[in-house]
Amino acid sequence: MTPSAASALVEKTPLETYVPPAKPSLIGLSRAQLCDRLGDVGVAPPQRKMRAQQLWHWIYVRGARDFSEMTNVSKEMRAILAEHFTVDRPEVVAEQISADGTRKWLLRLPSGDDGQKAHEVECVYIPETDRGTLCVSSQVGCTLNCSFCHTGTQRLVRNLTAGEIVGQVMVARDRLGDWIDRETPNGNRLITNIVMMGMGEPLYNFDAVRDALLIVSDNEGIGISRRRVTLSTSGVVPNIKRTGDEIGVMLAISLHAVRDELRDELVPLNRKYPLKELLQACRDYPGASNARRITFEYVMLKGVNDSLDDARRLVQLLKGIPAKINLIPFNPWPGSKYECSDWDQIEKFSEYIFNAGYSSPVRTPRGRDILAACGQLKSETEKLSVRERNALRAMAMTD
Ligand code: SF4
């Protein structure tokens, strides 16, 4: 569906209506954890593996939303499962569709122990001619406060669990009707790629992100190949190698500046892990090759980082790294202090990099009208004063 103007399919429901789940969802558990939960409800050890396999198939291949759909599981077993567990996903509280077909979902999650009623997180689907990409969040808010990013103005509220990360993919498949029995002329799936580029820094929530991505890429389940899953980090150096070793997905780096002084301002994490260390971690990234290049994201900010001298330095810095560069026209958000570079300048910059031998596509802004474009995501859970923001930034630098 490509409406001619932005529209909302699900209008935001009031926070007061949120009822936290009464039972735990099985979504996000590994096979071994599923076996343990089955053991907790009395399933005998010899049966656990087979039952876990059945559940895995119903949940991740068929997208079952209720145990009653699991017709090859005995009635008694279904009743036991339903008494103790659910296969619920995060609740969709709003859905917006951009004029260009991009869809953004606002999802509501239980708050944990911080006295809040609930938390909210966003997830975005971007259809293109040859693929459909789902941009997934890893945290509610973010501590890193990149100065060009809307999400960075939101307090870090909490890390998402593996179930809440996988749950975003499940919600998107539900809303798009993208499960296995989807009727299409060629049977192709709508969601073909996953990018961990939504709210939060995924490498500050490493374990949950790893567990979730292993489920998403499991070929007996959701089955999105690791080559089609990209994890984007602002540069948490110690966890970059672990990403290659333990998850094996494609890596993207939010670079945005080629000198430490400027990167310290745009991506304050740079003060902790400066460019030299970050680029060395990229050189050492397990599995990187010309066929599996690292993506460097570079937001184009007028008069800030978009000179040809910056382009020259960028090419020098990336020497020896199998790299491609994504140039991102800056997406403005309310209160941002930057402007997008002029189109002319973006083209010159791109051409310089291209002539130096790097692929340098300019990313077409998508979903701007529903604030779903890069760096625009932000839920209403928490807003920060400048003072609070600076305090959080200082905390992030010392943890
Ligand atoms: S760009 Fe990423 S890491 Fe930086 S503030 Fe935004 S969400 Fe956080």
mmCIF file of C-alpha atoms and ligand atoms in Angstrom:
data_model
loop_
_atom_site.group_PDB
_atom_site.id
_atom_site.type_symbol
_atom_site.label_atom_id
_atom_site.label_comp_id
_atom_site.label_asym_id
_atom_site.label_seq_id
_atom_site.Cartn_x
_atom_site.Cartn_y
_atom_site.Cartn_z
ATOM 1 C CA MET A 1 0.000 0.000 0.000
ATOM 2 C CA THR A 2 1.434 3.389 -0.955
ATOM 3 C CA PRO A 3 -0.893 6.118 0.190
ATOM 4 C CA SER A 4 -0.425 9.558 -1.259
ATOM 5 C CA ALA A 5 -0.038 11.172 2.140
ATOM 6 C CA ALA A 6 1.028 10.109 5.603
ATOM 7 C CA SER A 7 -1.680 8.272 7.474
ATOM 8 C CA ALA A 8 -2.229 6.515 10.761
ATOM 9 C CA LEU A 9 -3.745 3.035 10.794
ATOM 10 C CA VAL A 10 -3.696 2.622 14.534
ATOM 11 C CA GLU A 11 -4.228 5.797 16.530
ATOM 12 C CA LYS A 12 -2.179 6.069 19.684
ATOM 13 C CA THR A 13 -3.971 4.588 22.669
ATOM 14 C CA PRO A 14 -3.664 6.346 26.024
ATOM 15 C CA LEU A 15 -0.999 5.114 28.428
ATOM 16 C CA GLU A 16 -3.634 4.576 31.111
ATOM 17 C CA THR A 17 -5.100 1.693 29.116
ATOM 18 C CA TYR A 18 -1.864 -0.316 29.323
ATOM 19 C CA VAL A 19 -2.175 -3.594 31.180
ATOM 20 C CA PRO A 20 1.165 -5.326 31.777
ATOM 21 C CA PRO A 21 1.227 -8.991 30.768
ATOM 22 C CA ALA A 22 0.156 -11.410 33.491
ATOM 23 C CA LYS A 23 2.201 -14.331 32.156
ATOM 24 C CA PRO A 24 5.644 -14.484 30.531
ATOM 25 C CA SER A 25 5.937 -14.737 26.756
ATOM 26 C CA LEU A 26 8.030 -17.530 25.253
ATOM 27 C CA ILE A 27 9.293 -15.190 22.525
ATOM 28 C CA GLY A 28 13.029 -14.527 22.745
ATOM 29 C CA LEU A 29 14.032 -17.729 24.557
ATOM 30 C CA SER A 30 16.773 -19.897 23.088
ATOM 31 C CA ARG A 31 15.983 -23.573 22.439
ATOM 32 C CA ALA A 32 17.766 -24.532 25.667
ATOM 33 C CA GLN A 33 15.752 -21.954 27.644
ATOM 34 C CA LEU A 34 12.541 -23.232 26.057
ATOM 35 C CA CYS A 35 13.439 -26.759 27.222
ATOM 36 C CA ASP A 36 13.990 -25.405 30.750
ATOM 37 C CA ARG A 37 10.594 -23.647 30.783
ATOM 38 C CA LEU A 38 8.949 -26.865 29.581
ATOM 39 C CA GLY A 39 10.684 -28.688 32.409
ATOM 40 C CA ASP A 40 9.295 -26.101 34.859
ATOM 41 C CA VAL A 41 5.731 -27.044 33.862
ATOM 42 C CA GLY A 42 6.288 -30.780 34.162
ATOM 43 C CA VAL A 43 7.311 -31.895 30.663
ATOM 44 C CA ALA A 44 9.487 -34.999 31.075
ATOM 45 C CA PRO A 45 13.144 -34.689 29.910
ATOM 46 C CA PRO A 46 12.857 -37.073 26.916
ATOM 47 C CA GLN A 47 10.007 -34.991 25.437
ATOM 48 C CA ARG A 48 11.411 -31.521 25.995
ATOM 49 C CA LYS A 49 13.584 -31.238 22.904
ATOM 50 C CA MET A 50 10.810 -32.376 20.576
ATOM 51 C CA ARG A 51 8.253 -30.056 22.219
ATOM 52 C CA ALA A 52 10.696 -27.134 22.056
ATOM 53 C CA GLN A 53 11.208 -27.825 18.359
ATOM 54 C CA GLN A 54 7.427 -27.806 17.772
ATOM 55 C CA LEU A 55 7.061 -24.516 19.632
ATOM 56 C CA TRP A 56 9.986 -23.005 17.736
ATOM 57 C CA HIS A 57 8.324 -23.840 14.429
ATOM 58 C CA TRP A 58 4.899 -22.512 15.423
ATOM 59 C CA ILE A 59 6.305 -19.324 16.899
ATOM 60 C CA TYR A 60 9.020 -18.390 14.403
ATOM 61 C CA VAL A 61 7.951 -20.014 11.134
ATOM 62 C CA ARG A 62 4.178 -19.764 11.325
ATOM 63 C CA GLY A 63 3.914 -16.721 13.604
ATOM 64 C CA ALA A 64 1.342 -18.357 15.911
ATOM 65 C CA ARG A 65 -0.194 -15.856 18.295
ATOM 66 C CA ASP A 66 -1.964 -18.380 20.489
ATOM 67 C CA PHE A 67 -1.235 -21.926 21.645
ATOM 68 C CA SER A 68 -4.628 -23.022 20.272
ATOM 69 C CA GLU A 69 -3.207 -22.650 16.731
ATOM 70 C CA MET A 70 -0.561 -25.315 17.402
ATOM 71 C CA THR A 71 -2.562 -28.202 16.045
ATOM 72 C CA ASN A 72 0.125 -30.876 16.195
ATOM 73 C CA VAL A 73 0.590 -30.286 19.933
ATOM 74 C CA SER A 74 -1.764 -32.336 22.146
ATOM 75 C CA LYS A 75 -4.757 -30.567 23.684
ATOM 76 C CA GLU A 76 -3.495 -31.238 27.213
ATOM 77 C CA MET A 77 -0.093 -29.793 26.407
ATOM 78 C CA ARG A 78 -1.643 -26.693 24.842
ATOM 79 C CA ALA A 79 -3.742 -26.179 27.968
ATOM 80 C CA ILE A 80 -0.665 -26.470 30.209
ATOM 81 C CA LEU A 81 1.256 -24.011 28.048
ATOM 82 C CA ALA A 82 -1.625 -21.526 28.000
ATOM 83 C CA GLU A 83 -1.955 -21.726 31.766
ATOM 84 C CA HIS A 84 1.661 -20.613 32.292
ATOM 85 C CA PHE A 85 2.840 -18.723 29.222
ATOM 86 C CA THR A 86 1.867 -16.630 26.201
ATOM 87 C CA VAL A 87 3.375 -15.981 22.778
ATOM 88 C CA ASP A 88 2.540 -12.283 23.072
ATOM 89 C CA ARG A 89 4.541 -9.600 21.317
ATOM 90 C CA PRO A 90 4.965 -5.997 22.472
ATOM 91 C CA GLU A 91 1.648 -4.145 22.174
ATOM 92 C CA VAL A 92 1.249 -1.950 19.082
ATOM 93 C CA VAL A 93 -0.129 1.363 20.316
ATOM 94 C CA ALA A 94 0.240 3.398 17.135
ATOM 95 C CA GLU A 95 0.988 2.759 13.486
ATOM 96 C CA GLN A 96 1.828 5.439 10.951
ATOM 97 C CA ILE A 97 2.352 5.096 7.220
ATOM 98 C CA SER A 98 4.466 7.615 5.359
ATOM 99 C CA ALA A 99 3.550 8.902 1.925
ATOM 100 C CA ASP A 100 6.512 6.819 0.634
ATOM 101 C CA GLY A 101 5.195 3.568 2.187
ATOM 102 C CA THR A 102 7.516 3.570 5.213
ATOM 103 C CA ARG A 103 5.706 2.325 8.310
ATOM 104 C CA LYS A 104 6.474 3.209 11.898
ATOM 105 C CA TRP A 105 5.114 1.345 14.896
ATOM 106 C CA LEU A 106 5.073 2.594 18.441
ATOM 107 C CA LEU A 107 5.260 -0.363 20.814
ATOM 108 C CA ARG A 108 4.452 -0.398 24.506
ATOM 109 C CA LEU A 109 6.426 -2.462 26.981
ATOM 110 C CA PRO A 110 6.246 -3.161 30.695
ATOM 111 C CA SER A 111 8.228 -0.601 32.662
ATOM 112 C CA GLY A 112 10.263 -2.782 35.031
ATOM 113 C CA ASP A 113 10.849 -1.457 38.519
ATOM 114 C CA ASP A 114 11.169 2.267 37.952
ATOM 115 C CA GLY A 115 7.643 3.268 38.902
ATOM 116 C CA GLN A 116 6.635 4.164 35.327
ATOM 117 C CA LYS A 117 3.402 2.753 33.956
ATOM 118 C CA ALA A 118 4.998 1.553 30.716
ATOM 119 C CA HIS A 119 7.743 2.328 28.234
ATOM 120 C CA GLU A 120 7.577 2.901 24.502
ATOM 121 C CA VAL A 121 9.888 2.085 21.668
ATOM 122 C CA GLU A 122 9.768 2.557 17.890
ATOM 123 C CA CYS A 123 10.386 0.228 14.983
ATOM 124 C CA VAL A 124 10.341 1.158 11.275
ATOM 125 C CA TYR A 125 9.763 -0.808 8.056
ATOM 126 C CA ILE A 126 11.247 0.639 4.864
ATOM 127 C CA PRO A 127 10.075 -0.960 1.601
ATOM 128 C CA GLU A 128 12.338 -0.681 -1.441
ATOM 129 C CA THR A 129 12.076 -2.212 -4.875
ATOM 130 C CA ASP A 130 14.527 -5.035 -4.210
ATOM 131 C CA ARG A 131 14.202 -5.458 -0.437
ATOM 132 C CA GLY A 132 12.303 -4.565 2.695
ATOM 133 C CA THR A 133 14.319 -3.416 5.685
ATOM 134 C CA LEU A 134 13.184 -3.414 9.274
ATOM 135 C CA CYS A 135 14.953 -0.971 11.571
ATOM 136 C CA VAL A 136 14.901 -2.375 15.098
ATOM 137 C CA SER A 137 15.546 -0.692 18.465
ATOM 138 C CA SER A 138 17.760 -2.102 21.226
ATOM 139 C CA GLN A 139 17.068 0.289 24.114
ATOM 140 C CA VAL A 140 14.350 2.656 25.293
ATOM 141 C CA GLY A 141 16.190 5.945 24.763
ATOM 142 C CA CYS A 142 19.980 6.131 24.581
ATOM 143 C CA THR A 143 22.791 7.385 26.831
ATOM 144 C CA LEU A 144 25.085 8.447 24.047
ATOM 145 C CA ASN A 145 23.592 11.817 23.112
ATOM 146 C CA CYS A 146 24.986 12.126 19.594
ATOM 147 C CA SER A 147 24.325 15.781 18.924
ATOM 148 C CA PHE A 148 22.622 15.241 15.522
ATOM 149 C CA CYS A 149 20.281 12.488 16.764
ATOM 150 C CA HIS A 150 16.767 12.940 18.093
ATOM 151 C CA THR A 151 16.830 9.676 20.054
ATOM 152 C CA GLY A 152 19.915 10.929 21.880
ATOM 153 C CA THR A 153 17.816 13.639 23.555
ATOM 154 C CA GLN A 154 15.794 10.948 25.286
ATOM 155 C CA ARG A 155 16.851 9.538 28.633
ATOM 156 C CA LEU A 156 18.014 5.928 28.619
ATOM 157 C CA VAL A 157 15.167 4.227 30.348
ATOM 158 C CA ARG A 158 16.178 0.622 30.059
ATOM 159 C CA ASN A 159 17.659 -2.061 27.864
ATOM 160 C CA LEU A 160 15.245 -4.180 25.865
ATOM 161 C CA THR A 161 15.142 -7.913 26.511
ATOM 162 C CA ALA A 162 15.914 -10.418 23.746
ATOM 163 C CA GLY A 163 12.161 -11.139 23.576
ATOM 164 C CA GLU A 164 11.348 -7.464 23.059
ATOM 165 C CA ILE A 165 13.922 -7.195 20.272
ATOM 166 C CA VAL A 166 12.701 -10.341 18.464
ATOM 167 C CA GLY A 167 9.154 -9.153 19.288
ATOM 168 C CA GLN A 168 9.648 -6.126 17.007
ATOM 169 C CA VAL A 169 10.289 -8.453 14.061
ATOM 170 C CA MET A 170 7.225 -10.520 15.016
ATOM 171 C CA VAL A 171 5.023 -7.407 15.244
ATOM 172 C CA ALA A 172 6.231 -6.212 11.851
ATOM 173 C CA ARG A 173 5.503 -9.592 10.260
ATOM 174 C CA ASP A 174 2.065 -9.621 11.924
ATOM 175 C CA ARG A 175 1.184 -6.131 10.739
ATOM 176 C CA LEU A 176 2.498 -6.720 7.216
ATOM 177 C CA GLY A 177 0.960 -10.206 6.940
ATOM 178 C CA ASP A 178 4.463 -11.498 6.257
ATOM 179 C CA TRP A 179 4.389 -15.020 7.728
ATOM 180 C CA ILE A 180 5.069 -18.161 5.731
ATOM 181 C CA ASP A 181 1.600 -18.683 4.303
ATOM 182 C CA ARG A 182 1.427 -15.150 2.955
ATOM 183 C CA GLU A 183 -0.202 -15.228 -0.421
ATOM 184 C CA THR A 184 1.905 -13.352 -2.943
ATOM 185 C CA PRO A 185 2.493 -13.952 -6.622
ATOM 186 C CA ASN A 186 6.107 -15.040 -5.999
ATOM 187 C CA GLY A 187 5.916 -15.972 -2.316
ATOM 188 C CA ASN A 188 8.644 -13.454 -1.474
ATOM 189 C CA ARG A 189 8.866 -12.086 2.012
ATOM 190 C CA LEU A 190 8.415 -8.376 2.636
ATOM 191 C CA ILE A 191 11.016 -8.163 5.406
ATOM 192 C CA THR A 192 14.293 -9.312 3.886
ATOM 193 C CA ASN A 193 16.812 -7.288 5.913
ATOM 194 C CA ILE A 194 17.193 -6.253 9.535
ATOM 195 C CA VAL A 195 19.192 -3.269 10.728
ATOM 196 C CA MET A 196 19.902 -2.641 14.401
ATOM 197 C CA MET A 197 19.788 1.105 13.864
ATOM 198 C CA GLY A 198 16.689 2.123 15.779
ATOM 199 C CA MET A 199 16.684 3.593 19.261
ATOM 200 C CA GLY A 200 19.702 2.854 21.441
ATOM 201 C CA GLU A 201 23.290 1.638 21.185
ATOM 202 C CA PRO A 202 23.072 -2.128 20.560
ATOM 203 C CA LEU A 203 26.553 -2.830 21.887
ATOM 204 C CA TYR A 204 25.562 -1.403 25.280
ATOM 205 C CA ASN A 205 22.928 -4.155 25.429
ATOM 206 C CA PHE A 206 25.163 -6.840 23.988
ATOM 207 C CA ASP A 207 23.788 -10.069 25.467
ATOM 208 C CA ALA A 208 20.139 -9.383 24.635
ATOM 209 C CA VAL A 209 21.006 -8.161 21.127
ATOM 210 C CA ARG A 210 23.173 -11.239 20.496
ATOM 211 C CA ASP A 211 20.478 -13.639 21.736
ATOM 212 C CA ALA A 212 17.808 -11.873 19.675
ATOM 213 C CA LEU A 213 19.857 -11.796 16.468
ATOM 214 C CA LEU A 214 20.720 -15.480 16.789
ATOM 215 C CA ILE A 215 16.978 -16.187 16.881
ATOM 216 C CA VAL A 216 16.225 -13.840 13.980
ATOM 217 C CA SER A 217 18.904 -15.485 11.819
ATOM 218 C CA ASP A 218 18.095 -19.097 12.785
ATOM 219 C CA ASN A 219 17.301 -20.824 9.523
ATOM 220 C CA GLU A 220 14.715 -23.118 11.107
ATOM 221 C CA GLY A 221 12.799 -20.065 12.295
ATOM 222 C CA ILE A 222 12.564 -16.440 11.152
ATOM 223 C CA GLY A 223 15.470 -17.286 8.866
ATOM 224 C CA ILE A 224 16.902 -13.905 7.893
ATOM 225 C CA SER A 225 20.500 -14.654 6.900
ATOM 226 C CA ARG A 226 23.279 -13.028 8.944
ATOM 227 C CA ARG A 227 24.507 -11.370 5.766
ATOM 228 C CA ARG A 228 21.203 -9.504 5.723
ATOM 229 C CA VAL A 229 21.405 -8.413 9.329
ATOM 230 C CA THR A 230 23.435 -5.276 10.081
ATOM 231 C CA LEU A 231 24.353 -4.065 13.516
ATOM 232 C CA SER A 232 25.197 -0.393 13.726
ATOM 233 C CA THR A 233 27.352 0.943 16.553
ATOM 234 C CA SER A 234 28.610 4.376 17.412
ATOM 235 C CA GLY A 235 31.885 2.690 18.371
ATOM 236 C CA VAL A 236 31.790 0.588 21.557
ATOM 237 C CA VAL A 237 35.224 -0.813 20.722
ATOM 238 C CA PRO A 238 35.447 -3.703 23.223
ATOM 239 C CA ASN A 239 32.248 -5.276 21.890
ATOM 240 C CA ILE A 240 33.035 -4.956 18.166
ATOM 241 C CA LYS A 241 35.163 -8.118 18.064
ATOM 242 C CA ARG A 242 32.536 -9.968 20.135
ATOM 243 C CA THR A 243 29.943 -8.979 17.542
ATOM 244 C CA GLY A 244 31.935 -10.725 14.829
ATOM 245 C CA ASP A 245 32.793 -13.746 16.959
ATOM 246 C CA GLU A 246 29.471 -14.319 18.729
ATOM 247 C CA ILE A 247 26.861 -12.997 16.293
ATOM 248 C CA GLY A 248 28.570 -12.920 12.899
ATOM 249 C CA VAL A 249 26.376 -10.213 11.400
ATOM 250 C CA MET A 250 27.359 -7.326 9.140
ATOM 251 C CA LEU A 251 28.862 -4.323 10.910
ATOM 252 C CA ALA A 252 28.080 -0.650 10.428
ATOM 253 C CA ILE A 253 29.870 2.210 12.166
ATOM 254 C CA SER A 254 28.245 5.576 12.820
ATOM 255 C CA LEU A 255 31.338 7.541 11.871
ATOM 256 C CA HIS A 256 30.119 11.039 10.921
ATOM 257 C CA ALA A 257 33.459 12.803 11.438
ATOM 258 C CA VAL A 258 37.066 12.201 10.451
ATOM 259 C CA ARG A 259 38.824 14.210 13.165
ATOM 260 C CA ASP A 260 38.629 13.480 16.864
ATOM 261 C CA GLU A 261 37.765 17.086 17.858
ATOM 262 C CA LEU A 262 34.644 17.083 15.709
ATOM 263 C CA ARG A 263 33.692 13.465 16.426
ATOM 264 C CA ASP A 264 33.986 14.193 20.162
ATOM 265 C CA GLU A 265 31.155 16.656 19.633
ATOM 266 C CA LEU A 266 28.982 14.722 17.165
ATOM 267 C CA VAL A 267 29.430 11.280 18.736
ATOM 268 C CA PRO A 268 30.606 11.956 22.314
ATOM 269 C CA LEU A 269 31.519 8.277 22.807
ATOM 270 C CA ASN A 270 34.551 9.170 20.694
ATOM 271 C CA ARG A 271 36.164 10.680 23.807
ATOM 272 C CA LYS A 272 36.264 7.196 25.252
ATOM 273 C CA TYR A 273 37.085 5.271 22.065
ATOM 274 C CA PRO A 274 38.812 7.670 19.652
ATOM 275 C CA LEU A 275 39.067 7.178 15.901
ATOM 276 C CA LYS A 276 42.396 5.345 15.970
ATOM 277 C CA GLU A 277 41.079 2.615 18.285
ATOM 278 C CA LEU A 278 37.760 2.413 16.476
ATOM 279 C CA LEU A 279 39.344 1.965 13.063
ATOM 280 C CA GLN A 280 41.763 -0.645 14.396
ATOM 281 C CA ALA A 281 38.757 -2.610 15.731
ATOM 282 C CA CYS A 282 37.287 -2.412 12.222
ATOM 283 C CA ARG A 283 40.528 -3.670 10.659
ATOM 284 C CA ASP A 284 40.370 -6.609 13.077
ATOM 285 C CA TYR A 285 36.640 -7.310 12.628
ATOM 286 C CA PRO A 286 36.212 -11.086 12.279
ATOM 287 C CA GLY A 287 34.892 -12.065 8.887
ATOM 288 C CA ALA A 288 35.296 -8.680 7.173
ATOM 289 C CA SER A 289 36.262 -9.086 3.516
ATOM 290 C CA ASN A 290 35.516 -7.503 0.168
ATOM 291 C CA ALA A 291 32.381 -9.628 0.037
ATOM 292 C CA ARG A 292 31.451 -8.597 3.596
ATOM 293 C CA ARG A 293 32.393 -4.969 3.775
ATOM 294 C CA ILE A 294 31.921 -2.748 6.809
ATOM 295 C CA THR A 295 29.511 0.126 6.263
ATOM 296 C CA PHE A 296 30.546 3.568 7.484
ATOM 297 C CA GLU A 297 27.608 5.891 8.018
ATOM 298 C CA TYR A 298 28.268 9.552 7.486
ATOM 299 C CA VAL A 299 25.537 12.099 8.117
ATOM 300 C CA MET A 300 25.929 15.161 5.898
ATOM 301 C CA LEU A 301 25.866 18.328 8.010
ATOM 302 C CA LYS A 302 26.146 21.636 6.212
ATOM 303 C CA GLY A 303 29.423 23.445 6.902
ATOM 304 C CA VAL A 304 30.303 20.969 9.667
ATOM 305 C CA ASN A 305 31.703 17.760 8.146
ATOM 306 C CA ASP A 306 30.972 18.045 4.429
ATOM 307 C CA SER A 307 34.088 19.654 2.889
ATOM 308 C CA LEU A 308 36.207 17.964 0.246
ATOM 309 C CA ASP A 309 39.021 18.014 2.762
ATOM 310 C CA ASP A 310 36.810 15.839 5.012
ATOM 311 C CA ALA A 311 36.228 13.496 2.066
ATOM 312 C CA ARG A 312 39.996 13.242 1.469
ATOM 313 C CA ARG A 313 40.659 12.467 5.114
ATOM 314 C CA LEU A 314 37.866 9.880 5.114
ATOM 315 C CA VAL A 315 39.482 8.012 2.250
ATOM 316 C CA GLN A 316 42.851 8.069 4.061
ATOM 317 C CA LEU A 317 41.332 6.816 7.305
ATOM 318 C CA LEU A 318 39.605 3.842 5.698
ATOM 319 C CA LYS A 319 42.718 2.579 3.914
ATOM 320 C CA GLY A 320 43.053 -1.173 4.431
ATOM 321 C CA ILE A 321 39.467 -1.686 5.609
ATOM 322 C CA PRO A 322 36.971 -3.433 3.288
ATOM 323 C CA ALA A 323 34.506 -0.556 3.445
ATOM 324 C CA LYS A 324 31.528 1.109 1.871
ATOM 325 C CA ILE A 325 30.287 4.520 2.857
ATOM 326 C CA ASN A 326 26.661 5.480 3.301
ATOM 327 C CA LEU A 327 26.099 9.198 3.017
ATOM 328 C CA ILE A 328 22.992 10.208 4.941
ATOM 329 C CA PRO A 329 21.385 13.573 4.240
ATOM 330 C CA PHE A 330 20.651 14.996 7.694
ATOM 331 C CA ASN A 331 17.025 14.546 8.708
ATOM 332 C CA PRO A 332 15.945 17.574 10.719
ATOM 333 C CA TRP A 333 13.946 17.181 13.914
ATOM 334 C CA PRO A 334 12.353 19.784 16.187
ATOM 335 C CA GLY A 335 15.077 21.711 18.020
ATOM 336 C CA SER A 336 18.067 20.306 16.100
ATOM 337 C CA LYS A 337 20.929 22.769 15.537
ATOM 338 C CA TYR A 338 22.191 21.358 12.247
ATOM 339 C CA GLU A 339 21.182 21.769 8.620
ATOM 340 C CA CYS A 340 21.436 19.220 5.857
ATOM 341 C CA SER A 341 24.312 19.824 3.415
ATOM 342 C CA ASP A 342 23.385 21.288 0.035
ATOM 343 C CA TRP A 343 22.666 18.636 -2.577
ATOM 344 C CA ASP A 344 25.497 19.932 -4.699
ATOM 345 C CA GLN A 345 27.987 19.431 -1.912
ATOM 346 C CA ILE A 346 26.684 15.923 -1.133
ATOM 347 C CA GLU A 347 27.232 14.998 -4.777
ATOM 348 C CA LYS A 348 30.778 16.380 -4.827
ATOM 349 C CA PHE A 349 31.594 14.557 -1.601
ATOM 350 C CA SER A 350 30.135 11.312 -2.934
ATOM 351 C CA GLU A 351 31.996 11.643 -6.220
ATOM 352 C CA TYR A 352 35.332 12.138 -4.482
ATOM 353 C CA ILE A 353 34.862 8.962 -2.441
ATOM 354 C CA PHE A 354 33.596 7.025 -5.446
ATOM 355 C CA ASN A 355 36.635 8.039 -7.497
ATOM 356 C CA ALA A 356 38.850 6.793 -4.670
ATOM 357 C CA GLY A 357 37.303 3.336 -5.181
ATOM 358 C CA TYR A 358 34.581 3.228 -2.512
ATOM 359 C CA SER A 359 30.919 2.649 -3.057
ATOM 360 C CA SER A 360 29.270 5.784 -1.673
ATOM 361 C CA PRO A 361 25.499 5.704 -2.117
ATOM 362 C CA VAL A 362 23.521 8.638 -0.813
ATOM 363 C CA ARG A 363 20.718 7.236 1.274
ATOM 364 C CA THR A 364 17.349 8.547 0.167
ATOM 365 C CA PRO A 365 15.567 9.936 3.210
ATOM 366 C CA ARG A 366 12.539 7.751 3.979
ATOM 367 C CA GLY A 367 9.560 8.381 6.197
ATOM 368 C CA ARG A 368 10.518 11.989 7.015
ATOM 369 C CA ASP A 369 6.847 12.985 7.246
ATOM 370 C CA ILE A 370 6.279 10.575 10.139
ATOM 371 C CA LEU A 371 9.677 11.252 11.819
ATOM 372 C CA ALA A 372 10.755 7.728 10.935
ATOM 373 C CA ALA A 373 13.957 8.628 9.113
ATOM 374 C CA CYS A 374 17.475 8.046 10.419
ATOM 375 C CA GLY A 375 18.174 9.817 13.699
ATOM 376 C CA GLN A 376 14.569 10.948 14.101
ATOM 377 C CA LEU A 377 13.203 8.145 16.273
ATOM 378 C CA LYS A 378 12.048 9.133 19.695
ATOM 379 C CA SER A 379 9.226 7.963 21.890
ATOM 380 C CA GLU A 380 7.521 10.241 24.335
ATOM 381 C CA THR A 381 8.614 8.193 27.339
ATOM 382 C CA GLU A 382 11.169 10.679 28.599
ATOM 383 C CA LYS A 383 12.420 14.050 27.555
ATOM 384 C CA LEU A 384 15.554 15.615 28.949
ATOM 385 C CA SER A 385 16.633 19.032 30.013
ATOM 386 C CA VAL A 386 20.044 20.158 28.730
ATOM 387 C CA ARG A 387 21.461 19.766 32.241
ATOM 388 C CA GLU A 388 20.230 16.177 32.555
ATOM 389 C CA ARG A 389 21.547 15.434 29.096
ATOM 390 C CA ASN A 390 25.024 16.664 29.998
ATOM 391 C CA ALA A 391 24.984 14.647 33.222
ATOM 392 C CA LEU A 392 24.058 11.490 31.293
ATOM 393 C CA ARG A 393 26.741 12.175 28.732
ATOM 394 C CA ALA A 394 29.321 12.444 31.524
ATOM 395 C CA MET A 395 28.047 9.152 32.985
ATOM 396 C CA ALA A 396 28.325 7.404 29.618
ATOM 397 C CA MET A 397 31.911 8.581 29.324
ATOM 398 C CA THR A 398 32.905 7.086 32.656
ATOM 399 C CA ASP A 399 31.076 3.736 32.688
HETATM 400 S S1 SF4 B 1 22.939 7.975 16.963
HETATM 401 FE FE1 SF4 B 1 22.517 6.013 18.006
HETATM 402 S S2 SF4 B 1 24.049 5.976 19.670
HETATM 403 FE FE2 SF4 B 1 23.921 8.129 19.002
HETATM 404 S S3 SF4 B 1 22.345 9.052 20.351
HETATM 405 FE FE3 SF4 B 1 21.289 8.325 18.472
HETATM 406 S S4 SF4 B 1 20.523 6.284 19.049
HETATM 407 FE FE4 SF4 B 1 22.149 6.814 20.547
#
